[in-house]
Short mmCIF file of C-alpha atoms in Angstrom, two decimals:
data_model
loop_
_atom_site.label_atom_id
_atom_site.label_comp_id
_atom_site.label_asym_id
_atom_site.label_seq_id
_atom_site.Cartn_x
_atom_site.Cartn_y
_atom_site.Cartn_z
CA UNK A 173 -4.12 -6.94 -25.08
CA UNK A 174 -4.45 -4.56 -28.17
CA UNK A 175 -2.14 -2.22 -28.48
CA UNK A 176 -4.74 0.72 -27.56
CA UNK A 177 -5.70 -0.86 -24.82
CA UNK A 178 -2.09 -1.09 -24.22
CA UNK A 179 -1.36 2.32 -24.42
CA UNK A 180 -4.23 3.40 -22.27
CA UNK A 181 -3.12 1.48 -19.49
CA UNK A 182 -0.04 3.01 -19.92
CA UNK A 183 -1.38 6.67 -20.03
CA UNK A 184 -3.53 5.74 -16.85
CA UNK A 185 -0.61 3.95 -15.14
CA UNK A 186 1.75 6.74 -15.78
CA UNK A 187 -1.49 9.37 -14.71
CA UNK A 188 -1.70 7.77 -11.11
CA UNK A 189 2.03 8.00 -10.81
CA UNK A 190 2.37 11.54 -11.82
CA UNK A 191 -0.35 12.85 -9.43
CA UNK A 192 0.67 10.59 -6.67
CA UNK A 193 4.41 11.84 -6.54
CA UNK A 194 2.85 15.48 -7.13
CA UNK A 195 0.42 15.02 -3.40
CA UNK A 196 3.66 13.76 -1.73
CA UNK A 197 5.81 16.07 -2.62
CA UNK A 198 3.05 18.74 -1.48
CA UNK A 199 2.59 16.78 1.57
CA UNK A 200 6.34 16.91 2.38
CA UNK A 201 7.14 20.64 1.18
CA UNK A 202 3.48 21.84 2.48
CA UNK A 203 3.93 24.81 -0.24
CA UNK A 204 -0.08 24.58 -0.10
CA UNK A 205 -0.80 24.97 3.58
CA UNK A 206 2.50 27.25 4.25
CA UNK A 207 2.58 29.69 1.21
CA UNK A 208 -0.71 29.35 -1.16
CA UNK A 209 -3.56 29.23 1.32
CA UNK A 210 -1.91 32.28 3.62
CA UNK A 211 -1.30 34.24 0.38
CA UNK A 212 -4.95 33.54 -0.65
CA UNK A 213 -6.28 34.60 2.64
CA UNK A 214 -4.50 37.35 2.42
CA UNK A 215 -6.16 38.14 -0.58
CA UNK A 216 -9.12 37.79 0.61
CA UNK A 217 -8.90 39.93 3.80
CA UNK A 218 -7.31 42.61 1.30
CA UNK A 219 -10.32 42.66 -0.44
CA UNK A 220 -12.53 43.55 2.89
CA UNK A 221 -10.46 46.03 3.44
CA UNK A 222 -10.81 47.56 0.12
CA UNK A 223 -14.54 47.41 -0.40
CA UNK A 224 -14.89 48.01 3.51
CA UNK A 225 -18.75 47.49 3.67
CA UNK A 226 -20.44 44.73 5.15
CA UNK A 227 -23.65 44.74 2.85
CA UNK A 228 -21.58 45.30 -0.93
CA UNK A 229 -18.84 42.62 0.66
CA UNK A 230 -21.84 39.97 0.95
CA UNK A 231 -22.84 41.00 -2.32
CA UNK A 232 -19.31 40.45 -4.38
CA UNK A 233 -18.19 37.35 -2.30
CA UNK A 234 -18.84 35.19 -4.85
CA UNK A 235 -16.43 36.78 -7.06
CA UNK A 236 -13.53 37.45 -4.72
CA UNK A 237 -13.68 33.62 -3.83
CA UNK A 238 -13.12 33.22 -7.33
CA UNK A 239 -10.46 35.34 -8.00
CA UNK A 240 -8.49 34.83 -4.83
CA UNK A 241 -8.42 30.80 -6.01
CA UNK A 242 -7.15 32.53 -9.91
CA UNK A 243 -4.29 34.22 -7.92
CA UNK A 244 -3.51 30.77 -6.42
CA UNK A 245 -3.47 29.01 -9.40
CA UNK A 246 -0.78 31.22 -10.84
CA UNK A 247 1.31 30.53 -7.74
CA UNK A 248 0.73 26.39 -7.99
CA UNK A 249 0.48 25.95 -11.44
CA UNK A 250 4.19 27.84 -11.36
CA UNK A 251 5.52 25.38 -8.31
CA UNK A 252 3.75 22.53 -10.03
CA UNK A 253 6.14 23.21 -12.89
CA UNK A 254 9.20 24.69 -10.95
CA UNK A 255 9.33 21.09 -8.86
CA UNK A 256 9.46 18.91 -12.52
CA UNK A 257 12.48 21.55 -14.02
CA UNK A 258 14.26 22.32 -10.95
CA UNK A 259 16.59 19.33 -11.75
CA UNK A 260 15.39 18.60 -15.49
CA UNK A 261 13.04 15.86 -14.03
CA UNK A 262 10.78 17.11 -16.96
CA UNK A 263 13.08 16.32 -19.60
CA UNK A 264 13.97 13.44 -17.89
CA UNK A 265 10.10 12.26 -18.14
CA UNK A 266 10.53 12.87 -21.57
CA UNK A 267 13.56 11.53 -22.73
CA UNK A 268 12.09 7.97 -20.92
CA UNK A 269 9.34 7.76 -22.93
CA UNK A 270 6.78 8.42 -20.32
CA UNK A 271 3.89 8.94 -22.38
CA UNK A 272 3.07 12.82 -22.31
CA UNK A 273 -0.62 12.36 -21.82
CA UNK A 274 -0.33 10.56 -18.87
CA UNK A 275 2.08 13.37 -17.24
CA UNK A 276 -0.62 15.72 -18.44
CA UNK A 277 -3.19 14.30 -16.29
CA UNK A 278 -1.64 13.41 -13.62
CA UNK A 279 -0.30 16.98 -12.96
CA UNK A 280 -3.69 17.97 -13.78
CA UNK A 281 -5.41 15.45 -11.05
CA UNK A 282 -2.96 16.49 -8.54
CA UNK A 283 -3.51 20.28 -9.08
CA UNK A 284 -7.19 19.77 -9.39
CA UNK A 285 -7.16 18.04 -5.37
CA UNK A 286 -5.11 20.69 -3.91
CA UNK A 287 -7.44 23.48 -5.65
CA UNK A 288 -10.56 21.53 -4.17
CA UNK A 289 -8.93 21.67 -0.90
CA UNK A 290 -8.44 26.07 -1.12
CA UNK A 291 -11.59 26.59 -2.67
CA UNK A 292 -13.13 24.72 0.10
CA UNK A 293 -11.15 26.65 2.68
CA UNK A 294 -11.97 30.17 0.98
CA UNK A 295 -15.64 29.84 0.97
CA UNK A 296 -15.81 28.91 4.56
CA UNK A 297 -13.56 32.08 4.71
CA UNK A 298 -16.13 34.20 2.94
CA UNK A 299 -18.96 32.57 5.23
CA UNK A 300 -16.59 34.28 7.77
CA UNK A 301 -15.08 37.15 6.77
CA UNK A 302 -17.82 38.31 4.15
CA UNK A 303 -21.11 37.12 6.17
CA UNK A 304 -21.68 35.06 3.06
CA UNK A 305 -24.90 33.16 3.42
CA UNK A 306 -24.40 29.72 2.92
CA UNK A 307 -28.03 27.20 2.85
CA UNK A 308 -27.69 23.46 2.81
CA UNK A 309 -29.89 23.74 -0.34
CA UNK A 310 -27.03 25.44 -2.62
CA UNK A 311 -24.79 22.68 -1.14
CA UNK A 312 -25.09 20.37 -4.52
CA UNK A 313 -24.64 23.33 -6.45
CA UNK A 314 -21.33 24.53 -4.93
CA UNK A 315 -19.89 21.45 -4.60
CA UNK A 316 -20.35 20.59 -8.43
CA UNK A 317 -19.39 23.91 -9.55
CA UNK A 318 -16.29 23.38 -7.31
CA UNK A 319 -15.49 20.58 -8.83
CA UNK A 320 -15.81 21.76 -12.65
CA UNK A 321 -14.49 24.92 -12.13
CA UNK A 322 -11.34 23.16 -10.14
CA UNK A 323 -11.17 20.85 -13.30
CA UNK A 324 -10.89 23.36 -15.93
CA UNK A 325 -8.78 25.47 -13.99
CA UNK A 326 -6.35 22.67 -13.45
CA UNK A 327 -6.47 21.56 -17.05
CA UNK A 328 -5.90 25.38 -18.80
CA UNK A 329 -3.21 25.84 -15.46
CA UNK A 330 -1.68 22.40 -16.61
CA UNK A 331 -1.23 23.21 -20.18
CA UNK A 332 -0.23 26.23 -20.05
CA UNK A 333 2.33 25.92 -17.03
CA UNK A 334 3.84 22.95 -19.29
CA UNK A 335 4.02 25.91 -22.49
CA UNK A 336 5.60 27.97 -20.05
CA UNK A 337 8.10 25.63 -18.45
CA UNK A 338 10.64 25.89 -20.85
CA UNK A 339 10.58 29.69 -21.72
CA UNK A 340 12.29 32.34 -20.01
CA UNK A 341 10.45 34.99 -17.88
CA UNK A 342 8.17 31.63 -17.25
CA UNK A 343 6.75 33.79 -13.99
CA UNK A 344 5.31 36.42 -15.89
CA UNK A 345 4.25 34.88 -18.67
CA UNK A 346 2.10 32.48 -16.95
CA UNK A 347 -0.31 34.89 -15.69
CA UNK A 348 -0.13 36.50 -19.44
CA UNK A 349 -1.16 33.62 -21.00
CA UNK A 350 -3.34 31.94 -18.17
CA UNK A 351 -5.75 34.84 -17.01
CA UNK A 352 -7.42 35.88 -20.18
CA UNK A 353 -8.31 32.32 -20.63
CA UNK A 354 -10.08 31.51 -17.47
CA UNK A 355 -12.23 34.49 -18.00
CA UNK A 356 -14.98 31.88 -18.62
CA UNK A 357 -14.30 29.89 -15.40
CA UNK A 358 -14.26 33.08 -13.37
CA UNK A 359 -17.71 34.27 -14.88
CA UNK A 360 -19.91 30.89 -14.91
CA UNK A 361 -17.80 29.84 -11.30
CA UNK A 362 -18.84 33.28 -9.56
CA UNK A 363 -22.69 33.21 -11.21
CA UNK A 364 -23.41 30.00 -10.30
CA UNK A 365 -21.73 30.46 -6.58
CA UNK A 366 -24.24 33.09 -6.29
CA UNK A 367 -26.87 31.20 -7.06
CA UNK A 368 -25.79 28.67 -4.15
CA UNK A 369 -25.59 31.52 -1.92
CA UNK A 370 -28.58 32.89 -2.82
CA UNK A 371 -26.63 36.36 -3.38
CA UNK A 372 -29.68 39.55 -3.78
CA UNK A 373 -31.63 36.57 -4.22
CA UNK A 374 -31.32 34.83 -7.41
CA UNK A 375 -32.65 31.20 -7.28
CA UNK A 376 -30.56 28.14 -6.77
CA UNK A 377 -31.83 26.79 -10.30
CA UNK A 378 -30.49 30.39 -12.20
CA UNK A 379 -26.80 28.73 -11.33
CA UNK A 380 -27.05 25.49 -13.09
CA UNK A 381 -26.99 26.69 -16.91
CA UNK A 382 -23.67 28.44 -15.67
CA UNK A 383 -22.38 25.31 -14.84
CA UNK A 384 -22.63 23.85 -18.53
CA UNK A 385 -19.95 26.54 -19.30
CA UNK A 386 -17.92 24.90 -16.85
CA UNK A 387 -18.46 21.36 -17.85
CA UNK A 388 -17.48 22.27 -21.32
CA UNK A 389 -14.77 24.63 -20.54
CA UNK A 390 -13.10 21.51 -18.67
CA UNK A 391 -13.89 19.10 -20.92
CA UNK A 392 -12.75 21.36 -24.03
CA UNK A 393 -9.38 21.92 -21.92
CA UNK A 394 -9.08 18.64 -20.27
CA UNK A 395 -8.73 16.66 -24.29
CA UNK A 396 -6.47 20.13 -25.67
CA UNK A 397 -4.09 19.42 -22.76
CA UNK A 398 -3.79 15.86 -23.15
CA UNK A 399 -3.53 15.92 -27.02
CA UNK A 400 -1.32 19.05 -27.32
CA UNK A 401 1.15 18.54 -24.09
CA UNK A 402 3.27 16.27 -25.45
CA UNK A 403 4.34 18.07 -28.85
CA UNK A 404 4.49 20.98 -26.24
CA UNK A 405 6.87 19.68 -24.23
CA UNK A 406 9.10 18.36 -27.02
CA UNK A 407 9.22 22.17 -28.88
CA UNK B 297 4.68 0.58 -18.47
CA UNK B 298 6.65 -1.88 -19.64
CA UNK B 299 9.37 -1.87 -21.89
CA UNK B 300 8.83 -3.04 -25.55
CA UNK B 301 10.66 -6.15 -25.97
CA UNK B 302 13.66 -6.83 -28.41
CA UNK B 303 15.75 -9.88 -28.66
CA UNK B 304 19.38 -8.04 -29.74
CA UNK B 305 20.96 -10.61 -31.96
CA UNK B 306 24.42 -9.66 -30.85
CA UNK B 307 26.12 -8.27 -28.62
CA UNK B 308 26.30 -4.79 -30.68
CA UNK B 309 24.44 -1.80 -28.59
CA UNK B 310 25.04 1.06 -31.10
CA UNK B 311 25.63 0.63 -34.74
CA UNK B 312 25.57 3.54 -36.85
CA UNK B 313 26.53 3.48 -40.15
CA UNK B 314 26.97 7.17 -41.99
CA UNK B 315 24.72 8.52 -40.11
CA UNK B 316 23.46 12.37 -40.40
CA UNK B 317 21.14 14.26 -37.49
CA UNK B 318 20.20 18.32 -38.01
CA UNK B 319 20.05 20.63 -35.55
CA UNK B 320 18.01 23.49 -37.29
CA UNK B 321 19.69 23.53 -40.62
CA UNK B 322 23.01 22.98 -39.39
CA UNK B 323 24.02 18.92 -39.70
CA UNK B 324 25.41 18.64 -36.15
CA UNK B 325 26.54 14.38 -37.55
CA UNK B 326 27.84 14.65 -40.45
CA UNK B 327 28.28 10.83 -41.38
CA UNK B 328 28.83 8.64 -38.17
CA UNK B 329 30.12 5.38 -38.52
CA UNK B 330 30.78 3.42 -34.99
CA UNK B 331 29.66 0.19 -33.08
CA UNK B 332 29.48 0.04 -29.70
CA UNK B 333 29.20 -3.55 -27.91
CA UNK B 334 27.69 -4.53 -24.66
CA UNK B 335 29.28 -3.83 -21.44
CA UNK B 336 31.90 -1.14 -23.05
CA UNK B 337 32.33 1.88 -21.43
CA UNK B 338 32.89 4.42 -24.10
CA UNK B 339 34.41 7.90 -23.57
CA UNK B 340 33.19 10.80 -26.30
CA UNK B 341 35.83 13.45 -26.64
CA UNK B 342 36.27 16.83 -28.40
CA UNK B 343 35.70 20.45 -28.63
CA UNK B 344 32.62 21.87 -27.70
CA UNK B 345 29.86 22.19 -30.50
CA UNK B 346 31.79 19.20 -32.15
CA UNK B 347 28.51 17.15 -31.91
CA UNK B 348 29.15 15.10 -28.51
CA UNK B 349 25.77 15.73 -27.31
CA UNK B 350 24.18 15.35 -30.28
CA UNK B 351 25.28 12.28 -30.69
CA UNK B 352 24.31 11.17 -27.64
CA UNK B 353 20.68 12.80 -28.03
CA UNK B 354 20.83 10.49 -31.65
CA UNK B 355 21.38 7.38 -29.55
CA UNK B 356 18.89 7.91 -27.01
CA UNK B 357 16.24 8.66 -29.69
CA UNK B 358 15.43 12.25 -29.11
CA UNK B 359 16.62 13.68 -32.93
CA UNK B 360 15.92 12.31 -35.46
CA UNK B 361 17.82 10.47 -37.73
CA UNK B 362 18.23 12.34 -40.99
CA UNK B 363 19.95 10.21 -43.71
CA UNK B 364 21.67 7.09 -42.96
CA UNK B 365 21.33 3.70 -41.09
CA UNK B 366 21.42 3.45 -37.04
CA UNK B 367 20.05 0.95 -34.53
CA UNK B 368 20.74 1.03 -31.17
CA UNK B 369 19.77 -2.02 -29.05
CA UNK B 370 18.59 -4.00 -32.36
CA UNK B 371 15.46 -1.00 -32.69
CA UNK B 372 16.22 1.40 -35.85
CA UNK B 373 16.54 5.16 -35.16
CA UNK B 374 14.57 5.94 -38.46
CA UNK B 375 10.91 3.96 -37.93
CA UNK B 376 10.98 3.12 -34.29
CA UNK B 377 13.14 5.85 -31.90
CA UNK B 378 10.21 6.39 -29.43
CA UNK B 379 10.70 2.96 -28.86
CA UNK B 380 14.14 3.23 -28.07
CA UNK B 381 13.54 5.88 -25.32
CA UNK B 382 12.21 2.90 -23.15
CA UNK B 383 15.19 0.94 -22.73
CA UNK B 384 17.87 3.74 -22.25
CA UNK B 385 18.91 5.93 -19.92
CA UNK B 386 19.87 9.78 -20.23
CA UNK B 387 21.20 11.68 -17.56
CA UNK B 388 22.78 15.57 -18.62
CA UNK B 389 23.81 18.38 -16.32
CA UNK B 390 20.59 17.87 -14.24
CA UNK B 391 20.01 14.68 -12.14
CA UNK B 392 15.96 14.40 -13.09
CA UNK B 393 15.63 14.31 -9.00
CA UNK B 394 12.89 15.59 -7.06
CA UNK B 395 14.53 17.81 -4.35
CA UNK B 396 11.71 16.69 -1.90
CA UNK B 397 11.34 12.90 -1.65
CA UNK B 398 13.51 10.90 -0.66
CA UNK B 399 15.93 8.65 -2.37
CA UNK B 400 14.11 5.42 -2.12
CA UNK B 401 11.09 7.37 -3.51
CA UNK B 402 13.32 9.01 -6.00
CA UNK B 403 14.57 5.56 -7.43
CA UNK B 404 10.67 3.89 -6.94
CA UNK B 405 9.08 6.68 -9.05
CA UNK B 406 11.62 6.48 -11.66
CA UNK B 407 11.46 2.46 -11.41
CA UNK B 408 7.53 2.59 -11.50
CA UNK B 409 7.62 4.21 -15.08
CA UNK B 410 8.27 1.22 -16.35
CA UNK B 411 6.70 -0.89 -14.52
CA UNK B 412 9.57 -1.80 -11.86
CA UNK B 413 8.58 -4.07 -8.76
CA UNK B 414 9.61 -3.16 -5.44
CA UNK B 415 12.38 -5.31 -5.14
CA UNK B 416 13.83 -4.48 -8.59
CA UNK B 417 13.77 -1.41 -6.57
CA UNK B 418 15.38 -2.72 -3.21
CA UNK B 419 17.73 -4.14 -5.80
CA UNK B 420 18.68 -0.77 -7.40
CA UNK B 421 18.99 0.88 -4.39
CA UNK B 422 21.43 -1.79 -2.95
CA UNK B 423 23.43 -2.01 -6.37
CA UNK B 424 24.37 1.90 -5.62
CA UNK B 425 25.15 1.25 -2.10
CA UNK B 426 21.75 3.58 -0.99
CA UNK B 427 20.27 0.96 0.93
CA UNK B 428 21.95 2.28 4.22
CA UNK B 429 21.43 5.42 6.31
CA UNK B 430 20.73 7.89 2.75
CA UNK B 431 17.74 5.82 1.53
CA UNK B 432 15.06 8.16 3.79
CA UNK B 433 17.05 11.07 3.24
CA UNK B 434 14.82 13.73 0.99
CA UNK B 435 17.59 14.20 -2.14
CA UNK B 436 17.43 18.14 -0.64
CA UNK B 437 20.15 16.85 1.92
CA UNK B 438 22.17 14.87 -0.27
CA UNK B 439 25.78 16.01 -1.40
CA UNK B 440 26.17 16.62 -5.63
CA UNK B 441 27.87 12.86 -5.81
CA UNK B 442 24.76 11.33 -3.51
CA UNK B 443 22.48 12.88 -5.99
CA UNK B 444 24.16 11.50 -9.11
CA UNK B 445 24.14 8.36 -7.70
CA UNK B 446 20.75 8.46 -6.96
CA UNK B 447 19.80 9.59 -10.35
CA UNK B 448 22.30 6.15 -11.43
CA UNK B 449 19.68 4.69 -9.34
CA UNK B 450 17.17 5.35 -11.04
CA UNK B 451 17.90 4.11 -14.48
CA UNK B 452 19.14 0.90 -12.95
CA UNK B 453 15.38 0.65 -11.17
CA UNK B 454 14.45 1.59 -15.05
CA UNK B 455 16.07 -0.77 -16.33
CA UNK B 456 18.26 1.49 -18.79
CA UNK B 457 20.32 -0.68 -20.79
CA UNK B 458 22.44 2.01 -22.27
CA UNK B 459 23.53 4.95 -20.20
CA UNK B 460 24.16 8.09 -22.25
CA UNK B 461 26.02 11.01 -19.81
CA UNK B 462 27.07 14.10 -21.09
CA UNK B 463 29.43 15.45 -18.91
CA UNK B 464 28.38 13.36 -15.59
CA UNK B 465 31.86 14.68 -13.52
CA UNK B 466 30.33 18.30 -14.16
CA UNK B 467 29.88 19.44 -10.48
CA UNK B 468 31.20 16.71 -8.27
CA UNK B 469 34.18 16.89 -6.06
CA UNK B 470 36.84 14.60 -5.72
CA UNK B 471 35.51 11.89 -3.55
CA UNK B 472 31.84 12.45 -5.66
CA UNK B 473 34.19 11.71 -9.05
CA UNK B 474 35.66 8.26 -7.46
CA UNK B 475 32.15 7.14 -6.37
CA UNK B 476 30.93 7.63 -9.70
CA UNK B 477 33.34 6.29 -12.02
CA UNK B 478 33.33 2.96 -9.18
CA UNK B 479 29.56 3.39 -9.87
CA UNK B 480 29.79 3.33 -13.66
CA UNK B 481 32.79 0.24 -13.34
CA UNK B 482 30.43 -1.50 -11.94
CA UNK B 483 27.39 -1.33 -13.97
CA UNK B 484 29.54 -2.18 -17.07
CA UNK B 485 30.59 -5.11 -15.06
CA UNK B 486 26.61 -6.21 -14.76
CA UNK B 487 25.98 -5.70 -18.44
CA UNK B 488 24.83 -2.29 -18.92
CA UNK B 489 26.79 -0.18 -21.42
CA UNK B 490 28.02 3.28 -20.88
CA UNK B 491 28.65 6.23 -23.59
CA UNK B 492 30.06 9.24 -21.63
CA UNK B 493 30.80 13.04 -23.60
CA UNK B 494 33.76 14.27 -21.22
CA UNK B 495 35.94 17.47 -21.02
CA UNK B 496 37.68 15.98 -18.32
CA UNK B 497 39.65 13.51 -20.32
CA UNK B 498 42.19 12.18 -17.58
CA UNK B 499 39.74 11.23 -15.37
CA UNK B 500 36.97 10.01 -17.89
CA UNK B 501 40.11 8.04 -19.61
CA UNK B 502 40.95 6.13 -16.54
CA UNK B 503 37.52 4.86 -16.55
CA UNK B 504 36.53 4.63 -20.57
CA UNK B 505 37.15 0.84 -21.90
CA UNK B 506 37.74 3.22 -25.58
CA UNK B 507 38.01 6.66 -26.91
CA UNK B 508 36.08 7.66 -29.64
CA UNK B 509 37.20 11.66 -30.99
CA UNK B 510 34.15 13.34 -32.05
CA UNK B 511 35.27 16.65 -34.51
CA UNK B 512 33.18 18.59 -36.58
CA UNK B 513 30.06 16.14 -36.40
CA UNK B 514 32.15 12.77 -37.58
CA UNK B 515 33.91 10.52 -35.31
CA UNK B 516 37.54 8.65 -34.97
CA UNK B 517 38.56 5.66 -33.37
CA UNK B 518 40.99 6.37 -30.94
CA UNK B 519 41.23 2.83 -29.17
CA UNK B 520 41.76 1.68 -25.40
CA UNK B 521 43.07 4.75 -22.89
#
């Protein structure tokens, strides 16, 4: 086997053993079902309080979806973290030679699962709380802009949670550093929910250019993280 | 992952020869010269800041080497220290433990980095007596001398050939202290080799096969305890 080959092996192997340990260590401290889905309920029913009107909350759910699932991320991306440096398990990775890369995607995977599993939850809660009208039709259109929205999240929440690790005041500086960059997800992620809601009635086919910002905004984040993680961690 | 193979042609572990590592500006080694053969369990002494850890950081191939020669387990520090990383194992203040899982999943994630089977696994786990009652325990419930073993565990499941421990008593209580140093008698025994920095000198002394005085970034042979 060449040695690239090699070495991607090694980056995958190390990727499915990252994100595996990262689910079952969710699974046994349930942070997610516990703390970060309550919290973003929370937020959520805060938010019909505030606006208080059935007809404007139908219009903005879109939007508070989106930013109660931003909130969240701040709260995993810093337990994501908190878990690998609560006994310098981080360092540890490092000072094995566990390729960076790999730890980069793994963490990434595993955040990206949990966040599919809260957005899911919150837009059944907007169907809910907000009257949100949901068709069938925008199904495909949700779903994918779930899933690129989830991935760039996780990827910008990854690599800047690992920036973060190390520094002190790590709490606030993660939402310093993290919410001006997913501007972008929250934009093309609430437009193109819309759409699949058929919010004031904008067509379906309006939300899928807003899903190209997506795709890229992952993809751009996605190879950043996994080229810039390592020399992150080791500064 | 699997760790890059290297046929040592001796029994030597460390050998550095006038070696110099920076820390900023400042040259925390300022010409080591030692050798360090297999299954020796060597004890690093000295005041703090005297370069202790550094050394240790040097040997485990986290700093670079600056001027000098140095190869530890036949790989040299100055082309190849990533590669080094693979084969030894580090353990500081922290434990590298995930408070969560449990020790047998402890020990298999650390084991599956490179590439461990289960039963090298089984195998570590029974080597540090954790095969018993404490191997479904999540590391949460485990007492501070439970936990370092665990984290002993681990590079064993690795497959760590050289253990580097700064200051491994740090925390543990009298019985944890005993089940460590039988821990770290007993690896030596099986081959591995051991390079502890201690402030605790009587206790790391009873345990140390030789003493090695590390002052002002250089080193002196101070023989058997």
């Amino acid at each position: 086997m060449s040695n690239s080959l090699k070495g991607s092996s090694t980056v995958i192997a190390t990727a499915r053993l990252i994100a595996a340990k990262d689910l079952r260590v969710e699974l046994r401290s349930r942070v997610l079902l516990n703390q970060v889905l309550p919290f973003a309920l929370i937020v959520m029913v805060m938010f019909a309080f505030a606006l208080d009107s059935d007809a404007v909350l139908e219009r903005v759910a879109p939007g508070l979806v989106w930013l109660a699932t931003l909130f969240s991320v701040l709260v995993m991306v810093s337990r994501s973290f908190a878990v690998e440096t609560a006994d310098g398990a981080l360092d540890q990775l490092r000072s094995a030679g566990v390729p960076a890369t790999g730890i980069f995607i793994g963490k990434m995977l595993a955040l990206m699962v949990q966040l599919m599993v809260l957005v899911a939850l919150l837009v059944g809660a907007a169907v809910v709380l907000y009257r949100a009208s949901f068709s069938w039709a925008g199904g495909v259109l949700l779903v994918t802009t779930a899933i690129a929205a989830t991935c760039g999240l996780a990827a910008v929440g990854t690599l800047y949670g690992g920036l973060a690790a190390g520094a002190k005041g790590r709490e606030t500086l993660l939402p310093l550093l993290l919410l001006p960059v997913v501007a972008p997800v929250l934009i093309g992620a609430t437009r193109a929910t819309e759409s699949a809601f058929g919010t004031n009635g904008i067509a379906i086919s309006e939300g899928w250019p807003w899903l190209g910002l997506l795709a890229v905004f992952a993809v751009l984040f996605s190879v950043a993280g996994a080229v810039a993680f390592g020399p992150l961690l080791d500064d | 992952m699997s760790p890059i193979a290297h046929e040592p042609d001796t029994d030597v572990v460390i050998d550095l020869s006038d070696a110099v590592a920076v820390l900023g500006s400042f040259p925390a080694l300022a010409g080591v010269t030692m050798v360090v053969r297999r299954g020796e369990i060597v004890l690093l002494r000295g005041p703090n800041g005297a370069g202790k850890t550094t050394l240790l950081r040097l040997c485990a191939g986290l700093i670079p080497l600056e001027r000098g020669q140095g190869q530890v387990l036949g790989i040299d520090l100055k082309n190849d220290r990533e590669l080094v990383r693979h084969r030894v194992g580090v353990i500081g203040h922290n434990n590298g433990l995930y408070a969560d899982l449990t020790v047998t999943e402890n020990v298999r994630f650390w084991g599956r980095t490179v590439g461990a089977s289960a039963a090298e696994v089984d195998a570590a786990l029974h080597r540090m007596g954790l095969d018993g009652r404490l191997a479904d325990l999540p590391v949460s419930r485990l007492s501070a001398g439970q936990k370092r073993r665990t984290a002993l565990a681990g590079l064993v499941a690795r497959r760590a050939e050289l253990w580097l421990l700064d200051e491994p008593h740090a925390g543990l209580d009298a019985s944890g202290r005993d089940e460590l140093d039988q821990v770290l008698k007993m690896a030596a025994a099986s081959g591995a080799t051991v390079m502890v920095a201690s402030h605790e000198l009587e206790r790391a002394g009873q345990l140390a096969t030789r003493q090695v005085e590390v002052v002002a970034g250089q080193v002196r042979e101070l023989g058997a305890p």
